[in-house]
């Protein structure tokens, strides 16, 4: 799909399903989260996969957009778009896509810590998880693509409530993700872990940005990894793992997540109810996308 709006929506869906790789800056919320104690959560830990750079965290069990829901969302997006295109005499293209399951994204909340990925890609993001099932619309010609934009806009009207929920950064699970990361970075233990990693990198001759506790951006963050970038990224990943800093950071984050989840229990119950309703609506759309398209708002 070459439409920028299409890519933005699909990336938002995948990103919300993963809740990973986001900067833990101040979330936009009017809620006063205050402080939370993790004294009773020392048993909570994060499970890191150093080959894939993925993490298993407490939020995985309660997040609104599971990989399954994300998959249904992207299928529904194209099913409704196809219904509109078919109405105008164009073929349905989504039937040609296998829609493989969405794999967990690499988690770079605290930088790239997988030496395996760093040695391959440096600081450059690993290949987009959407690459395996992009839909090539350009090959279908001018007439198809001319109609695609209004159909895409119409689809967004039909699925507006569902897409708004899926893409929302105000859902409590997303807010907990951000708050737990901030609490980790603000904690003495979190700062000590970052300093331990920084010292390791500096001992290896890597210049560290004091604002981010990561290698200086002057080493490069572009689309192509050169030899220097790869070397620096590998040092950063090795220091993250070998000092134990990355495990400590994610363990702290997992404990803060667990504490916030318990603190916001009622909100998570409401979130689950809303997510269940959204998934039911997506199932309905997938059963009969033509009916969903026909029910779009008039005008």
Coordinates of C-alpha atoms in Angstrom, one line a residue:
X1 CA 0.0 0.0 0.0
X2 CA 1.6 3.3 -1.0
X3 CA -0.9 5.6 0.7
X4 CA 0.8 7.4 3.6
X5 CA -2.5 7.3 5.6
X6 CA -2.7 3.6 5.2
X7 CA 0.9 3.1 6.5
X8 CA 0.2 5.4 9.5
X9 CA -2.9 3.5 10.6
X10 CA -1.3 0.1 10.2
X11 CA 1.8 1.1 12.0
X12 CA -0.3 2.5 14.8
X13 CA -2.1 -0.7 15.2
X14 CA 1.0 -2.8 15.3
X15 CA 2.7 -0.3 17.6
X16 CA -0.2 -0.3 20.1
X17 CA -0.3 -4.1 20.0
X18 CA 3.4 -4.2 21.0
X19 CA 3.5 -1.2 23.3
X20 CA 7.2 -1.1 22.7
X21 CA 10.0 1.2 21.5
X22 CA 8.2 4.3 22.7
X23 CA 10.0 7.2 24.5
X24 CA 9.0 7.4 28.2
X25 CA 8.4 11.1 28.1
X26 CA 5.5 12.8 29.9
X27 CA 2.2 11.3 28.6
X28 CA -0.6 13.7 27.8
X29 CA -3.1 13.1 30.5
X30 CA -5.0 15.1 33.1
X31 CA -4.8 12.2 35.6
X32 CA -2.5 12.7 38.5
X33 CA -0.7 9.4 38.8
X34 CA 1.4 10.2 41.8
X35 CA 3.9 7.7 43.2
X36 CA 3.4 4.0 43.6
X37 CA 5.4 1.6 45.8
X38 CA 7.0 -1.5 44.4
X39 CA 8.0 -2.9 47.7
X40 CA 5.6 -5.8 47.5
X41 CA 6.5 -6.6 43.9
X42 CA 10.1 -7.9 44.2
X43 CA 8.9 -11.3 42.8
X44 CA 7.9 -9.7 39.5
X45 CA 10.5 -9.9 36.7
X46 CA 10.8 -9.3 33.0
X47 CA 11.7 -12.1 30.5
X48 CA 14.1 -10.8 27.9
X49 CA 14.9 -12.6 24.6
X50 CA 18.4 -11.4 23.6
X51 CA 18.1 -12.9 20.1
X52 CA 14.9 -11.0 19.1
X53 CA 15.1 -8.1 21.5
X54 CA 11.6 -8.7 22.8
X55 CA 10.4 -8.7 26.4
X56 CA 7.5 -10.3 28.3
X57 CA 6.0 -7.9 30.8
X58 CA 2.9 -7.7 33.1
X59 CA 1.1 -5.4 30.7
X60 CA 1.0 -8.2 28.1
X61 CA -1.8 -9.9 30.0
X62 CA -4.0 -6.8 30.2
X63 CA -3.4 -4.7 27.2
X64 CA -6.3 -3.5 25.1
X65 CA -4.8 -4.4 21.7
X66 CA -3.6 -7.9 21.6
X67 CA -1.8 -9.2 18.5
X68 CA -5.0 -11.1 17.6
X69 CA -7.1 -7.9 17.8
X70 CA -4.4 -6.0 15.8
X71 CA -4.6 -8.6 13.1
X72 CA -8.3 -8.4 12.9
X73 CA -8.1 -4.6 12.7
X74 CA -5.8 -4.6 9.7
X75 CA -8.0 -7.2 8.0
X76 CA -11.1 -5.2 8.7
X77 CA -9.5 -2.1 7.3
X78 CA -8.9 -3.8 4.0
X79 CA -12.1 -5.7 4.0
X80 CA -14.2 -2.5 4.2
X81 CA -11.9 -0.7 1.7
X82 CA -12.4 -3.6 -0.7
X83 CA -16.2 -3.4 -0.2
X84 CA -16.0 0.2 -1.4
X85 CA -13.7 -0.6 -4.3
X86 CA -15.9 -3.5 -5.4
X87 CA -18.8 -1.1 -5.5
X88 CA -16.9 0.9 -8.0
X89 CA -16.0 -2.1 -10.1
X90 CA -12.5 -2.8 -8.8
X91 CA -11.2 -6.2 -7.6
X92 CA -10.9 -7.0 -3.9
X93 CA -7.2 -7.3 -3.1
X94 CA -7.2 -8.3 0.6
X95 CA -8.2 -11.9 -0.3
X96 CA -4.7 -12.3 -1.8
X97 CA -3.0 -11.5 1.5
X98 CA -2.2 -14.3 4.0
X99 CA -2.3 -11.9 7.0
X100 CA 0.3 -13.7 9.1
X101 CA 0.2 -13.3 12.8
X102 CA 1.8 -10.1 14.2
X103 CA 5.1 -11.0 15.9
X104 CA 6.2 -9.0 18.9
X105 CA 8.3 -6.0 18.1
X106 CA 11.8 -5.4 19.2
X107 CA 11.6 -3.4 22.5
X108 CA 13.9 -0.4 22.4
X109 CA 12.5 1.4 25.4
X110 CA 16.0 1.6 26.8
X111 CA 17.9 1.4 23.6
X112 CA 19.0 -1.6 21.5
X113 CA 20.2 -4.3 23.8
X114 CA 20.2 -7.3 21.5
X115 CA 23.8 -7.9 20.4
X116 CA 22.5 -10.2 17.6
X117 CA 20.4 -7.3 16.2
X118 CA 23.1 -4.7 16.8
X119 CA 25.6 -6.7 14.9
X120 CA 23.3 -6.9 11.9
X121 CA 21.6 -3.4 11.9
X122 CA 23.6 -1.1 14.1
X123 CA 21.2 1.5 15.4
X124 CA 18.9 1.2 12.4
X125 CA 15.5 -0.3 13.1
X126 CA 15.2 -3.9 12.1
X127 CA 12.9 -4.6 9.1
X128 CA 9.3 -3.4 9.4
X129 CA 7.0 -6.2 10.6
X130 CA 4.5 -5.0 7.9
X131 CA 6.9 -5.7 5.0
X132 CA 5.7 -9.3 4.6
X133 CA 2.1 -8.3 3.8
X134 CA 2.1 -4.8 2.2
X135 CA -0.4 -4.5 -0.6
X136 CA 1.0 -3.2 -3.9
X137 CA -1.7 -0.8 -5.1
X138 CA 0.5 1.0 -7.7
X139 CA 0.6 -2.1 -9.9
X140 CA -3.2 -1.8 -10.2
X141 CA -3.1 1.4 -12.2
X142 CA -4.4 4.9 -12.1
X143 CA -8.1 4.2 -12.0
X144 CA -7.8 1.9 -9.0
X145 CA -5.6 4.3 -7.1
X146 CA -7.8 7.3 -7.9
X147 CA -10.7 5.5 -6.3
X148 CA -8.6 4.2 -3.4
X149 CA -8.3 7.5 -1.6
X150 CA -12.1 8.2 -1.2
X151 CA -12.6 4.5 -0.3
X152 CA -9.9 4.7 2.3
X153 CA -11.5 7.9 3.8
X154 CA -14.9 6.1 3.8
X155 CA -13.4 3.1 5.6
X156 CA -12.1 5.4 8.3
X157 CA -15.6 6.7 8.9
X158 CA -17.0 3.1 9.1
X159 CA -14.4 2.0 11.5
X160 CA -13.9 5.3 13.4
X161 CA -14.9 4.1 16.9
X162 CA -12.7 1.0 16.6
X163 CA -9.7 2.7 15.1
X164 CA -9.9 5.6 17.7
X165 CA -9.8 3.0 20.5
X166 CA -7.0 1.0 19.0
X167 CA -4.8 4.0 18.2
X168 CA -5.5 5.9 21.5
X169 CA -2.6 6.8 23.7
X170 CA -5.0 7.7 26.5
X171 CA -6.0 4.1 27.2
X172 CA -4.9 3.1 30.7
X173 CA -2.6 0.3 29.5
X174 CA -0.6 2.8 27.4
X175 CA -0.5 5.3 30.2
X176 CA 0.8 2.6 32.6
X177 CA 3.5 1.7 30.0
X178 CA 4.7 5.3 30.0
X179 CA 4.4 5.9 33.7
X180 CA 6.2 2.7 34.6
X181 CA 9.1 3.7 32.3
X182 CA 9.3 7.2 33.8
X183 CA 9.2 5.8 37.3
X184 CA 12.0 3.4 36.4
X185 CA 14.2 6.2 35.1
X186 CA 13.5 8.5 38.1
X187 CA 14.3 5.8 40.6
X188 CA 17.7 5.5 42.3
X189 CA 18.0 1.9 41.1
X190 CA 17.2 2.9 37.5
X191 CA 19.7 5.7 37.5
X192 CA 22.3 3.3 38.9
X193 CA 21.7 0.8 36.2
X194 CA 22.0 3.5 33.5
X195 CA 25.2 4.7 35.0
X196 CA 26.6 1.2 35.1
X197 CA 25.9 0.8 31.4
X198 CA 27.3 4.3 30.6
X199 CA 30.6 3.6 32.5
X200 CA 30.9 0.3 30.5
X201 CA 30.4 2.1 27.2
X202 CA 32.8 4.9 28.0
X203 CA 35.4 2.4 29.0
X204 CA 35.1 1.0 25.5
X205 CA 35.7 4.5 24.0
X206 CA 32.0 5.2 23.2
X207 CA 30.8 8.8 23.7
X208 CA 27.5 8.7 25.6
X209 CA 24.8 11.4 25.4
X210 CA 24.2 12.5 29.0
X211 CA 20.6 13.3 28.2
X212 CA 19.7 9.9 26.8
X213 CA 22.3 7.6 28.4
X214 CA 22.8 6.2 24.9
X215 CA 25.6 6.5 22.4
X216 CA 25.9 10.0 20.9
X217 CA 23.6 10.5 17.8
X218 CA 26.7 11.7 16.0
X219 CA 27.6 8.1 15.5
X220 CA 24.5 8.0 13.2
X221 CA 20.9 6.9 13.3
X222 CA 20.1 6.9 9.6
X223 CA 18.7 4.3 7.4
X224 CA 22.0 2.5 6.6
X225 CA 24.4 1.1 9.2
X226 CA 28.1 1.8 8.6
X227 CA 31.0 0.1 10.3
X228 CA 31.3 2.7 13.0
X229 CA 27.6 2.6 13.8
X230 CA 27.6 -1.2 14.1
X231 CA 30.6 -1.2 16.3
X232 CA 29.1 1.3 18.7
X233 CA 25.7 -0.4 18.7
X234 CA 27.3 -3.7 19.6
X235 CA 29.3 -2.1 22.4
X236 CA 26.0 -0.6 23.8
X237 CA 24.2 -3.9 23.5
X238 CA 27.0 -5.9 25.1
X239 CA 27.3 -3.4 28.0
X240 CA 23.5 -3.5 28.5
X241 CA 23.6 -7.3 28.8
X242 CA 27.0 -8.0 30.5
X243 CA 26.6 -5.4 33.2
X244 CA 23.1 -6.7 34.0
X245 CA 21.8 -3.1 33.5
X246 CA 19.1 -3.9 30.9
X247 CA 17.7 -6.8 33.0
X248 CA 17.6 -4.5 36.0
X249 CA 15.8 -1.7 34.1
X250 CA 13.2 -4.0 32.7
X251 CA 12.7 -5.8 36.1
X252 CA 12.0 -2.4 37.7
X253 CA 9.7 -1.4 34.9
X254 CA 7.8 -4.7 35.2
X255 CA 7.4 -4.1 39.0
X256 CA 6.1 -0.6 38.4
X257 CA 3.7 -2.0 35.7
X258 CA 2.4 -4.6 38.1
X259 CA 1.9 -2.0 40.9
X260 CA 0.1 0.4 38.6
X261 CA -2.1 -2.4 37.2
X262 CA -3.2 -3.2 40.7
X263 CA -3.7 0.4 41.5
X264 CA -5.9 1.0 38.5
X265 CA -7.8 -2.3 38.6
X266 CA -11.2 -0.7 37.9
X267 CA -9.9 1.1 34.9
X268 CA -8.5 -2.1 33.5
X269 CA -11.8 -3.9 34.0
X270 CA -13.5 -1.1 31.9
X271 CA -10.7 -1.3 29.4
X272 CA -11.3 -5.1 29.0
X273 CA -15.0 -4.5 28.5
X274 CA -14.3 -1.9 25.8
X275 CA -11.7 -4.1 24.1
X276 CA -14.2 -7.0 24.0
X277 CA -16.8 -4.8 22.4
X278 CA -14.3 -3.6 19.8
X279 CA -13.2 -7.1 18.9
X280 CA -16.8 -8.2 18.6
X281 CA -17.5 -5.3 16.2
X282 CA -14.4 -6.3 14.1
X283 CA -15.6 -9.9 13.9
X284 CA -19.0 -8.6 12.7
X285 CA -17.2 -6.5 10.0
X286 CA -15.1 -9.4 8.9
X287 CA -18.2 -11.6 8.6
X288 CA -19.9 -9.1 6.3
X289 CA -17.8 -6.2 5.2
X290 CA -20.3 -5.3 2.5
X291 CA -22.9 -4.7 5.2
X292 CA -20.5 -2.7 7.2
X293 CA -19.7 -0.5 4.2
X294 CA -23.4 -0.1 3.5
X295 CA -24.0 1.1 7.0
X296 CA -21.6 4.0 6.8
X297 CA -22.7 7.5 7.8
X298 CA -24.6 9.3 5.1
X299 CA -23.1 12.4 3.5

